[in-house]
CSV table of C-alpha atoms in Angstrom, one decimal:
chain,number,residue,atom,x,y,z
A,1,MET,CA,0.2,0.3,-0.1
A,2,TYR,CA,3.0,2.5,0.8
A,3,LEU,CA,4.7,1.5,-2.0
A,4,SER,CA,1.8,2.2,-4.2
A,5,SER,CA,0.9,5.5,-2.9
A,6,ILE,CA,4.5,6.5,-3.8
A,7,ILE,CA,4.2,5.2,-7.1
A,8,MET,CA,1.0,6.0,-8.6
A,9,PRO,CA,1.1,9.7,-8.4
A,10,PHE,CA,4.8,9.5,-10.2
A,11,LEU,CA,3.1,7.2,-13.0
A,12,SER,CA,0.6,10.0,-13.1
A,13,PHE,CA,2.8,12.8,-13.5
A,14,VAL,CA,5.0,10.9,-16.0
A,15,ASN,CA,1.7,10.4,-17.9
A,16,PHE,CA,0.4,13.6,-17.9
A,17,VAL,CA,4.2,15.2,-18.8
A,18,VAL,CA,4.1,12.8,-22.1
A,19,CYS,CA,0.9,13.8,-23.3
A,20,GLN,CA,2.0,17.6,-22.7
A,21,LEU,CA,5.1,17.2,-24.6
A,22,PHE,CA,3.1,15.4,-27.7
A,23,ALA,CA,0.3,18.5,-27.3
A,24,LEU,CA,3.5,20.8,-27.6
A,25,VAL,CA,4.9,18.7,-30.9
A,26,THR,CA,1.0,18.8,-32.3
A,27,ALA,CA,0.5,22.5,-31.2
A,28,PHE,CA,3.1,23.3,-33.7
A,29,TRP,CA,1.8,20.6,-36.8
A,30,PHE,CA,-1.7,22.6,-35.6
A,31,ARG,CA,-0.2,26.0,-36.4
A,32,LEU,CA,2.0,24.9,-39.7
A,33,TYR,CA,-0.5,23.0,-41.7
A,34,LEU,CA,-3.8,24.0,-40.2
A,35,HIS,CA,-3.0,27.7,-40.3
A,36,PRO,CA,-6.6,29.9,-40.7
A,37,SER,CA,-4.9,31.1,-43.9
A,38,LYS,CA,-5.0,27.3,-45.0
A,39,THR,CA,-8.2,25.6,-43.9
A,40,SER,CA,-11.5,26.8,-42.4
A,41,PRO,CA,-12.3,27.5,-38.7
A,42,PHE,CA,-14.7,24.6,-38.5
A,43,ILE,CA,-12.1,21.8,-39.7
A,44,ARG,CA,-9.5,23.8,-36.6
A,45,HIS,CA,-12.7,23.3,-34.7
A,46,VAL,CA,-13.2,19.7,-35.4
A,47,VAL,CA,-9.4,18.8,-35.1
A,48,ALA,CA,-8.3,20.9,-31.9
A,49,THR,CA,-11.7,19.1,-30.0
A,50,LEU,CA,-11.1,15.4,-31.4
A,51,LEU,CA,-7.4,16.1,-30.2
A,52,GLY,CA,-8.1,17.4,-27.0
A,53,PHE,CA,-10.6,14.0,-26.3
A,54,TYR,CA,-7.7,11.7,-27.4
A,55,LEU,CA,-5.4,13.3,-24.7
A,56,ALA,CA,-7.9,13.1,-22.2
A,57,LEU,CA,-8.8,9.4,-22.8
A,58,PHE,CA,-5.2,8.5,-22.6
A,59,CYS,CA,-4.5,10.3,-19.6
A,60,PHE,CA,-7.3,9.9,-17.6
A,61,GLY,CA,-9.2,7.2,-19.1
A,62,TRP,CA,-12.9,6.9,-19.0
A,63,TYR,CA,-13.0,9.3,-16.2
A,64,ALA,CA,-12.7,11.8,-19.2
A,65,LEU,CA,-16.2,11.4,-19.6
A,66,HIS,CA,-16.8,13.9,-16.5
A,67,PHE,CA,-15.7,16.3,-18.7
A,68,LEU,CA,-18.2,15.8,-21.7
A,69,VAL,CA,-20.8,15.6,-18.9
A,70,GLN,CA,-20.0,18.9,-17.2
A,71,SER,CA,-19.7,20.5,-20.4
A,72,GLY,CA,-23.5,18.9,-21.7
A,73,LEU,CA,-24.9,20.1,-18.4
A,74,ALA,CA,-24.1,23.2,-18.4
A,75,TYR,CA,-24.6,23.6,-22.4
A,76,GLY,CA,-27.9,22.4,-21.7
A,77,VAL,CA,-28.6,25.2,-19.0
A,78,MET,CA,-27.7,27.9,-21.6
A,79,ILE,CA,-29.8,26.5,-24.1
A,80,PHE,CA,-33.0,25.5,-22.2
A,81,THR,CA,-33.1,28.5,-19.7
A,82,GLY,CA,-33.5,32.1,-20.6
A,83,VAL,CA,-30.6,34.5,-20.7
A,84,GLU,CA,-31.5,36.8,-18.0
A,85,HIS,CA,-30.4,33.9,-15.1
A,86,MET,CA,-28.7,31.3,-17.2
A,87,HIS,CA,-25.2,32.7,-15.9
A,88,LYS,CA,-26.4,32.4,-12.3
A,89,TYR,CA,-27.8,28.8,-13.3
A,90,CYS,CA,-24.7,27.3,-15.4
A,91,PHE,CA,-22.5,29.3,-12.0
A,92,VAL,CA,-24.1,26.3,-9.8
A,93,VAL,CA,-24.5,23.4,-12.2
A,94,THR,CA,-20.7,23.5,-12.9
A,95,LEU,CA,-19.3,24.2,-9.6
A,96,GLY,CA,-22.0,21.8,-8.0
A,97,TYR,CA,-20.5,19.2,-10.5
A,98,LEU,CA,-17.3,19.8,-10.2
A,99,SER,CA,-17.5,19.7,-6.2
A,100,PHE,CA,-19.4,16.2,-6.3
A,101,CYS,CA,-16.6,15.1,-8.2
A,102,GLN,CA,-13.5,15.9,-6.0
A,103,VAL,CA,-15.5,14.7,-3.3
A,104,THR,CA,-15.9,11.4,-4.6
A,105,ARG,CA,-12.3,11.2,-5.7
A,106,ALA,CA,-10.9,12.8,-2.4
A,107,TYR,CA,-13.0,10.6,0.2
A,108,VAL,CA,-14.1,7.5,-2.0
A,109,PHE,CA,-11.3,6.9,-4.0
A,110,ASP,CA,-8.0,8.1,-3.0
A,111,TYR,CA,-7.6,10.6,-0.4
A,112,GLY,CA,-4.5,12.3,-0.1
A,113,MET,CA,-3.4,11.1,-3.6
A,114,TYR,CA,-2.2,14.8,-5.0
A,115,SER,CA,-1.3,14.3,-8.7
A,116,ALA,CA,-2.6,14.7,-11.9
A,117,ASP,CA,-6.2,13.8,-11.2
A,118,PHE,CA,-9.3,13.9,-13.5
A,119,THR,CA,-10.8,16.7,-11.4
A,120,GLY,CA,-7.9,19.0,-12.5
A,121,PRO,CA,-9.0,19.5,-15.8
A,122,MET,CA,-12.6,20.0,-14.8
A,123,MET,CA,-11.2,22.8,-12.5
A,124,VAL,CA,-10.1,24.7,-16.0
A,125,ILE,CA,-13.8,23.2,-17.9
A,126,THR,CA,-15.3,25.1,-14.8
A,127,GLN,CA,-13.7,28.2,-15.2
A,128,LYS,CA,-14.3,28.3,-19.1
A,129,ILE,CA,-17.9,27.3,-18.6
A,130,THR,CA,-18.8,30.0,-16.3
A,131,SER,CA,-16.9,32.5,-17.6
A,132,LEU,CA,-18.7,32.2,-20.9
A,133,ALA,CA,-22.2,32.6,-19.2
A,134,PHE,CA,-21.6,35.2,-17.5
A,135,GLU,CA,-19.8,37.1,-21.3
A,136,ILE,CA,-23.0,35.7,-22.7
A,137,HIS,CA,-25.4,37.4,-20.1
A,138,ASP,CA,-23.0,40.8,-20.7
A,139,GLY,CA,-23.5,40.5,-24.2
A,140,LEU,CA,-27.5,39.4,-24.7
A,141,MET,CA,-29.3,40.9,-21.6
A,142,LYS,CA,-26.7,43.9,-20.2
A,143,ARG,CA,-26.9,47.6,-22.2
A,144,GLU,CA,-23.5,49.3,-23.4
A,145,GLU,CA,-23.5,51.6,-21.0
A,146,HIS,CA,-23.8,49.6,-17.7
A,147,LEU,CA,-20.7,47.4,-18.9
A,148,LYS,CA,-17.2,48.1,-17.7
A,149,PRO,CA,-15.0,48.2,-20.6
A,150,SER,CA,-13.1,45.2,-19.4
A,151,GLN,CA,-16.5,43.4,-19.6
A,152,LYS,CA,-17.1,45.4,-22.9
A,153,TYR,CA,-14.0,43.5,-24.3
A,154,LEU,CA,-15.2,40.3,-23.2
A,155,ALA,CA,-18.8,40.0,-24.0
A,156,VAL,CA,-20.3,37.3,-26.3
A,157,ARG,CA,-23.2,38.7,-28.8
A,158,LYS,CA,-24.5,35.3,-29.8
A,159,MET,CA,-24.8,32.0,-28.6
A,160,PRO,CA,-21.8,29.5,-29.6
A,161,SER,CA,-22.8,26.6,-31.6
A,162,LEU,CA,-21.8,23.0,-30.0
A,163,LEU,CA,-18.9,22.2,-32.0
A,164,GLU,CA,-17.4,25.9,-30.6
A,165,TYR,CA,-18.6,24.9,-27.1
A,166,LEU,CA,-16.6,22.1,-27.1
A,167,SER,CA,-13.4,23.6,-28.7
A,168,TYR,CA,-13.3,26.1,-26.3
A,169,ASN,CA,-13.7,23.8,-23.3
A,170,CYS,CA,-11.8,21.0,-24.4
A,171,ASN,CA,-9.2,21.5,-27.1
A,172,PHE,CA,-6.2,19.8,-27.3
A,173,MET,CA,-4.1,23.0,-26.0
A,174,GLY,CA,-5.5,23.5,-22.8
A,175,ILE,CA,-7.5,20.2,-21.9
A,176,LEU,CA,-4.9,19.2,-19.3
A,177,ALA,CA,-3.7,21.9,-17.6
A,178,GLY,CA,-5.2,25.3,-18.9
A,179,PRO,CA,-4.6,28.1,-19.0
A,180,THR,CA,-8.3,29.5,-19.3
A,181,CYS,CA,-8.7,32.3,-21.6
A,182,SER,CA,-11.8,34.4,-22.9
A,183,TYR,CA,-14.2,33.2,-25.5
A,184,ASN,CA,-13.6,36.0,-27.8
A,185,ASP,CA,-10.0,35.4,-27.5
A,186,TYR,CA,-10.4,32.0,-28.3
A,187,ILE,CA,-12.7,32.6,-31.2
A,188,ALA,CA,-10.3,35.4,-32.7
A,189,PHE,CA,-7.6,32.5,-32.9
A,190,ILE,CA,-9.4,29.8,-34.5
A,191,GLU,CA,-10.6,32.2,-37.0
A,192,GLY,CA,-7.1,33.7,-37.9
A,193,ARG,CA,-8.5,37.3,-36.2
A,194,TRP,CA,-5.9,37.3,-33.4
A,195,TYR,CA,-3.3,39.6,-34.7
A,196,GLU,CA,-5.2,42.3,-36.4
A,197,PRO,CA,-5.8,44.6,-33.3
A,198,LYS,CA,-2.4,43.8,-32.0
A,199,HIS,CA,-1.1,45.6,-34.8
A,200,LEU,CA,-2.2,49.1,-34.5
A,201,GLU,CA,-0.2,51.4,-32.2
A,202,SER,CA,-1.8,53.3,-29.2
A,203,ASN,CA,-2.6,56.1,-31.7
A,204,GLY,CA,-4.5,53.9,-34.1
A,205,LYS,CA,-2.3,53.7,-37.1
A,206,GLU,CA,-1.5,50.0,-38.3
A,207,ASN,CA,2.4,49.5,-36.7
A,208,GLY,CA,4.6,49.2,-39.7
A,209,LYS,CA,7.9,49.0,-38.2
A,210,PHE,CA,7.7,45.3,-36.8
A,211,LYS,CA,6.8,41.9,-38.4
A,212,GLN,CA,4.8,39.5,-37.3
A,213,SER,CA,7.3,36.2,-36.2
A,214,ASP,CA,6.1,33.2,-35.4
A,215,PRO,CA,6.0,32.0,-31.6
A,216,SER,CA,9.3,30.5,-30.6
A,217,PRO,CA,8.6,28.8,-27.2
A,218,LYS,CA,12.3,27.9,-26.7
A,219,VAL,CA,13.1,30.0,-23.5
A,220,LYS,CA,9.5,28.7,-22.3
A,221,VAL,CA,10.6,25.2,-22.9
A,222,CYS,CA,13.9,26.0,-21.0
A,223,THR,CA,12.2,27.5,-18.1
A,224,CYS,CA,10.1,24.2,-18.0
A,225,ALA,CA,13.0,22.0,-18.1
A,226,LEU,CA,15.2,24.2,-15.1
A,227,ALA,CA,11.9,24.3,-12.9
A,228,LEU,CA,11.0,20.4,-13.3
A,229,MET,CA,15.1,19.7,-12.1
A,230,VAL,CA,14.6,22.3,-9.1
A,231,TYR,CA,11.6,20.7,-8.1
A,232,LEU,CA,12.8,17.3,-8.1
A,233,VAL,CA,16.2,17.9,-6.7
A,234,ILE,CA,15.4,20.2,-4.1
A,235,TYR,CA,12.0,19.4,-2.7
A,236,THR,CA,12.8,15.8,-2.5
A,237,ILE,CA,15.7,17.1,0.3
A,238,CYS,CA,13.2,19.5,2.0
A,239,PRO,CA,9.8,18.3,1.7
A,240,THR,CA,7.1,20.5,3.1
A,241,ASP,CA,5.6,17.8,5.6
A,242,ARG,CA,8.8,17.8,7.8
A,243,VAL,CA,7.8,20.8,9.4
A,244,ILE,CA,5.2,19.2,11.6
A,245,ASP,CA,8.1,16.6,12.2
A,246,ASP,CA,8.5,16.1,16.2
A,247,THR,CA,11.9,15.1,15.8
A,248,PHE,CA,13.1,18.4,13.5
A,249,MET,CA,10.9,21.0,15.8
A,250,ALA,CA,12.6,19.4,18.7
A,251,SER,CA,16.4,19.6,17.3
A,252,ASN,CA,15.9,22.9,15.8
A,253,PRO,CA,15.8,26.1,17.0
A,254,PHE,CA,12.7,28.7,15.7
A,255,TYR,CA,15.1,30.5,13.1
A,256,ILE,CA,16.2,27.5,11.4
A,257,GLN,CA,12.9,26.2,11.3
A,258,VAL,CA,11.5,29.5,9.7
A,259,LEU,CA,14.6,29.2,7.1
A,260,TYR,CA,13.8,25.6,6.5
A,261,LEU,CA,10.1,26.4,5.4
A,262,TYR,CA,11.3,29.4,3.2
A,263,ILE,CA,13.3,27.1,1.4
A,264,SER,CA,10.7,23.9,1.1
A,265,MET,CA,8.1,26.5,-0.3
A,266,LEU,CA,10.8,28.0,-2.8
A,267,ALA,CA,11.5,24.5,-3.8
A,268,LEU,CA,7.6,23.4,-4.4
A,269,ARG,CA,7.0,26.6,-6.5
A,270,PRO,CA,8.9,25.4,-9.2
A,271,LYS,CA,6.2,22.3,-9.8
A,272,TYR,CA,3.7,24.8,-10.4
A,273,TYR,CA,6.0,26.5,-13.0
A,274,PHE,CA,7.0,23.8,-15.1
A,275,VAL,CA,3.3,22.4,-15.6
A,276,TRP,CA,2.1,26.4,-16.3
A,277,THR,CA,5.2,27.6,-18.4
A,278,LEU,CA,4.5,24.5,-20.1
A,279,ALA,CA,0.9,24.6,-20.9
A,280,ASP,CA,1.9,28.7,-21.9
A,281,ALA,CA,4.6,27.0,-24.4
A,282,ILE,CA,1.9,24.4,-25.7
A,283,ASN,CA,-0.6,27.4,-26.7
A,284,ASN,CA,2.3,29.7,-28.1
A,285,ALA,CA,3.5,26.9,-30.3
A,286,ALA,CA,0.0,26.8,-31.5
A,287,GLY,CA,0.2,30.6,-32.4
A,288,PHE,CA,-2.2,31.4,-29.3
A,289,GLY,CA,-1.4,34.0,-26.9
A,290,PHE,CA,0.4,37.1,-28.6
A,291,ASN,CA,-0.1,40.2,-27.0
A,292,GLY,CA,1.4,42.7,-29.1
A,293,TYR,CA,5.0,44.2,-29.3
A,294,ASN,CA,7.1,45.4,-26.4
A,295,ALA,CA,8.9,49.1,-26.7
A,296,ASP,CA,12.0,47.7,-28.7
A,297,GLY,CA,9.9,45.8,-31.1
A,298,THR,CA,10.0,42.0,-29.9
A,299,PRO,CA,6.7,40.3,-29.8
A,300,LYS,CA,5.0,39.6,-26.3
A,301,TRP,CA,3.2,36.1,-26.0
A,302,ASP,CA,1.9,36.5,-22.6
A,303,ARG,CA,-1.4,36.8,-23.1
A,304,ILE,CA,-2.8,33.6,-21.5
A,305,SER,CA,0.4,33.5,-19.8
A,306,ASN,CA,-0.3,32.1,-16.0
A,307,LEU,CA,2.3,33.5,-14.1
A,308,ARG,CA,5.6,35.9,-13.8
A,309,ILE,CA,8.3,34.3,-11.8
A,310,LEU,CA,10.6,36.9,-11.1
A,311,ASN,CA,7.3,39.3,-9.8
A,312,ILE,CA,6.3,36.1,-7.6
A,313,GLU,CA,9.9,35.8,-5.9
A,314,PHE,CA,10.4,39.0,-5.3
A,315,ALA,CA,7.1,40.5,-4.3
A,316,THR,CA,6.9,43.0,-1.8
A,317,SER,CA,3.2,42.7,-1.2
A,318,PHE,CA,0.6,39.7,-0.9
A,319,LYS,CA,-1.5,41.6,-3.1
A,320,MET,CA,1.7,41.7,-5.7
A,321,PHE,CA,2.4,38.1,-5.2
A,322,LEU,CA,-1.1,37.0,-5.9
A,323,ASP,CA,-1.6,39.1,-9.1
A,324,ASN,CA,1.3,37.4,-10.6
A,325,TRP,CA,0.5,33.6,-9.6
A,326,ASN,CA,-1.9,31.8,-11.4
A,327,ILE,CA,-2.9,35.0,-12.9
A,328,GLN,CA,-5.9,33.4,-15.3
A,329,THR,CA,-7.4,32.2,-12.1
A,330,ALA,CA,-7.4,35.3,-10.4
A,331,LEU,CA,-8.6,36.9,-13.5
A,332,TRP,CA,-12.0,34.3,-13.0
A,333,LEU,CA,-12.1,35.2,-9.6
A,334,LYS,CA,-12.3,39.2,-10.5
A,335,ARG,CA,-14.5,38.9,-13.4
A,336,VAL,CA,-17.2,36.3,-12.1
A,337,CYS,CA,-17.0,37.3,-8.2
A,338,TYR,CA,-14.9,40.1,-7.2
A,339,GLU,CA,-16.6,42.6,-9.4
A,340,ARG,CA,-20.0,41.6,-9.0
A,341,CYS,CA,-20.3,40.4,-5.3
A,342,PRO,CA,-22.2,43.4,-3.6
A,343,TYR,CA,-21.4,42.1,-0.2
A,344,ASN,CA,-17.8,41.8,1.3
A,345,PRO,CA,-16.3,40.4,-2.0
A,346,THR,CA,-12.6,39.5,-0.8
A,347,ALA,CA,-14.1,37.2,1.4
A,348,ALA,CA,-16.4,36.0,-1.0
A,349,THR,CA,-13.7,35.8,-3.5
A,350,PHE,CA,-11.4,33.5,-0.9
A,351,LEU,CA,-14.6,31.3,-0.3
A,352,LEU,CA,-15.1,31.0,-4.1
A,353,SER,CA,-11.4,30.1,-4.7
A,354,ALA,CA,-11.2,27.8,-1.9
A,355,ILE,CA,-14.6,25.6,-3.2
A,356,TRP,CA,-13.3,25.6,-6.5
A,357,HIS,CA,-9.7,24.1,-5.7
A,358,GLY,CA,-11.4,21.3,-3.6
A,359,VAL,CA,-12.6,19.7,-0.8
A,360,TYR,CA,-9.4,19.0,1.4
A,361,PRO,CA,-10.1,21.2,4.8
A,362,GLY,CA,-5.9,22.7,4.5
A,363,TYR,CA,-7.4,24.6,1.4
A,364,TYR,CA,-10.0,26.1,3.3
A,365,LEU,CA,-7.5,27.1,6.1
A,366,THR,CA,-5.1,28.3,3.7
A,367,PHE,CA,-7.9,30.7,2.2
A,368,ILE,CA,-9.5,31.6,5.6
A,369,THR,CA,-5.9,32.9,6.5
A,370,GLY,CA,-5.3,34.6,3.5
A,371,ILE,CA,-8.8,36.9,4.0
A,372,VAL,CA,-6.8,37.9,7.0
A,373,VAL,CA,-3.2,38.5,5.7
A,374,THR,CA,-4.7,40.6,2.9
A,375,MET,CA,-6.7,42.8,5.0
A,376,ALA,CA,-3.2,43.2,7.3
A,377,ALA,CA,-1.2,43.9,4.1
A,378,ARG,CA,-3.7,46.7,2.5
A,379,ALA,CA,-3.8,48.6,6.1
A,380,VAL,CA,-0.3,48.4,6.3
A,381,ARG,CA,0.3,49.6,2.9
A,382,HIS,CA,-2.2,52.4,3.4
A,383,ASN,CA,-0.8,53.9,6.4
A,384,VAL,CA,3.1,52.9,6.2
A,385,ARG,CA,4.3,52.9,2.9
A,386,GLN,CA,4.2,56.6,2.2
A,387,HIS,CA,6.4,57.6,4.9
A,388,PHE,CA,9.3,55.5,3.3
A,389,LEU,CA,8.8,57.2,-0.2
A,390,GLY,CA,11.1,60.2,0.6
A,391,SER,CA,14.2,58.9,-0.2
A,392,ALA,CA,15.7,55.7,-2.6
A,393,THR,CA,17.3,54.7,0.8
A,394,LEU,CA,14.3,54.4,3.0
A,395,LYS,CA,12.3,53.1,-0.2
A,396,LEU,CA,14.8,50.5,-0.3
A,397,ILE,CA,14.4,49.4,3.5
A,398,TYR,CA,10.6,49.2,2.9
A,399,ASP,CA,11.0,47.1,0.1
A,400,VAL,CA,13.3,45.0,1.6
A,401,ILE,CA,11.1,44.6,5.1
A,402,THR,CA,8.1,43.9,2.8
A,403,TRP,CA,9.7,41.4,0.5
A,404,PHE,CA,10.5,39.4,3.7
A,405,SER,CA,7.2,39.8,5.2
A,406,THR,CA,5.6,38.8,2.3
A,407,GLN,CA,7.5,35.7,1.9
A,408,MET,CA,7.3,34.7,5.4
A,409,ALA,CA,3.4,35.3,5.0
A,410,ILE,CA,2.9,32.9,1.8
A,411,CYS,CA,5.0,30.4,3.4
A,412,TYR,CA,2.9,30.4,6.9
A,413,THR,CA,-0.4,30.8,4.6
A,414,VAL,CA,0.2,28.3,2.3
A,415,VAL,CA,1.3,24.8,4.6
A,416,PRO,CA,-2.3,23.8,5.0
A,417,PHE,CA,-2.8,23.7,1.8
A,418,VAL,CA,0.4,21.6,1.1
A,419,LEU,CA,-0.7,19.2,4.3
A,420,LEU,CA,-4.2,19.1,3.1
A,421,ALA,CA,-5.6,17.4,6.6
A,422,VAL,CA,-6.8,19.6,9.7
A,423,GLY,CA,-4.6,17.8,12.3
A,424,PRO,CA,-1.2,18.5,10.6
A,425,SER,CA,-2.2,22.2,9.6
A,426,LEU,CA,-3.2,22.9,13.1
A,427,LYS,CA,-0.1,21.1,14.6
A,428,PHE,CA,2.3,23.6,12.5
A,429,TYR,CA,0.1,27.1,13.1
A,430,SER,CA,0.2,25.6,17.0
A,431,SER,CA,4.4,25.2,16.5
A,432,TRP,CA,4.4,28.6,15.2
A,433,TYR,CA,1.8,30.1,18.1
A,434,CYS,CA,-0.3,31.4,15.1
A,435,CYS,CA,1.7,34.2,15.5
A,436,ILE,CA,1.3,35.5,11.9
A,437,HIS,CA,-2.8,35.3,12.6
A,438,LEU,CA,-2.3,37.4,16.1
A,439,ILE,CA,-0.2,39.6,14.2
A,440,CYS,CA,-2.4,40.4,11.1
A,441,LEU,CA,-5.4,40.9,13.3
A,442,LEU,CA,-3.7,43.3,15.4
A,443,LEU,CA,-3.1,45.0,12.5
A,444,VAL,CA,-6.7,45.0,10.9
A,445,LEU,CA,-8.3,46.6,14.3
A,446,VAL,CA,-5.8,48.9,15.3
A,447,LEU,CA,-5.1,50.6,11.2
A,448,PRO,CA,-7.7,52.1,9.7
A,449,VAL,CA,-8.4,51.5,6.1
A,450,LYS,CA,-10.6,53.1,3.5
A,451,SER,CA,-13.6,50.6,1.8
A,452,ARG,CA,-13.2,49.9,-1.9
A,453,ARG,CA,-16.4,52.1,-2.4
A,454,THR,CA,-15.4,54.8,-0.5
A,455,LYS,CA,-12.0,55.2,-2.2
A,456,GLN,CA,-13.9,54.8,-5.9
A,457,GLN,CA,-16.3,57.8,-4.9
A,458,GLU,CA,-13.5,60.0,-3.6
A,459,GLN,CA,-11.7,59.0,-7.1
A,460,PRO,CA,-14.5,59.0,-9.8
A,461,SER,CA,-12.6,60.7,-12.5
A,462,SER,CA,-9.2,59.1,-12.0
A,463,ILE,CA,-11.0,55.4,-12.3
A,464,HIS,CA,-12.7,56.4,-15.0
A,465,ALA,CA,-10.1,57.7,-16.8
A,466,SER,CA,-8.3,54.3,-16.0
A,467,GLU,CA,-10.8,52.4,-17.3
A,468,GLN,CA,-10.7,53.9,-20.7
A,469,ASN,CA,-7.1,53.4,-20.9
A,470,CYS,CA,-8.0,49.6,-20.7
A,471,LEU,CA,-10.1,49.3,-23.5
A,472,SER,CA,-7.5,47.4,-25.9
A,473,SER,CA,-6.3,45.0,-23.0
A,474,PRO,CA,-8.7,45.2,-20.4
A,475,ASP,CA,-6.9,42.7,-17.9
A,476,ASN,CA,-3.4,42.7,-18.1
A,477,ASN,CA,-2.9,46.4,-18.8
A,478,CYS,CA,-5.0,47.8,-16.1
A,479,SER,CA,-3.7,45.9,-13.5
A,480,GLN,CA,-0.1,47.1,-14.2
A,481,LYS,CA,-1.8,50.8,-14.3
A,482,GLN,CA,-3.5,50.6,-11.0
A,483,LYS,CA,-0.8,49.0,-9.0
A,484,ALA,CA,1.1,52.4,-10.2
A,485,THR,CA,-1.4,54.4,-8.6
């Protein structure tokens, strides 16, 4: 039993890697031989969908039928219910079916087998279905003036056909690991309209200086290889579950335990870097993900990227870390929950994130802790940061302190996410005397911070101007500008 618990996750991971490498090679073929200039959107949809089903069956066997059941139920809701409430019904049905599958997998089949399982792709499909449902609702029910600029860009003006819908949900480029993308962006890619809006300069004139270049995901593939090597070598030596080992805690002073926790989490993150960067490379190899040009004329292929590694490792705030980690999931949470929830959107967003991730108690401990840490980080930034902007030296001191604090807060918060169970998670927190919980609660109670609605009422003109500047690329550009302010 113990041996199988080690071998099965390893075999699942190898199976996943083989399928993704096959998808990478296939993506080059798809771009070269099924280019929009050579074939019709219908053929591209059919091939992308069939290849996606093939990979799903190869990787998960008949469990892949859950992908079709979930997609079929949601499409039935879209077709047979009114547009006015369709997005709500789709949200409940899709998330409910995902939760049902997560419960059966976790508590009926193999509790704790945190490997490449069939509910992983369902999490991405859930994002796509619910995003599409809200986008259809925005496009068919709401007036133009009632939509935010990003919602205008994403709004879907007609119901997708069954083939378009299945292609969007189950294409071979994103069936195993995503990332999530908007329906409009995906259809533009399939139909060959992907480059058109990206060839315009900010003044609206066609950019003749830069030639359209084919994607070269070599850098991302090399990043994948390096990340996998770091994870396999260092994390094997420094597993996270050692932080609750009685012998380890008794034989090492507290500062050594802190240092070990940081190294362990630093070595764990490359596992996700590998998965998400490889998924991004697959989409780029197929010609999907072009996002315009840098100032020096080099093309950007980060439209659907899921992470920015350097921004994660050198993040100086909890928000900066989250904004650069699992980016497409953060955008999904923002679009379907944070921007639409009328009451306490921060708590609602963390709760939705916990439910979406699964049913292990450790997830909920992580996201409950995340709410407190986020509120404390916001209070510190609003009350303290301005006192360190007088000189470069003070700013450097502030950045170093906030970097260290952010890394410690992330490590402390994420431990239950890795340990999964309640007992080990509470044992870890008690070994740290719940110190970060107490510090964050104290900061929230002592330091005042204005609510989001109050700030919006005080700065309506600046917010309106910021939204107008985000029309061409509503998510990526807007987030950067808002950080600057």
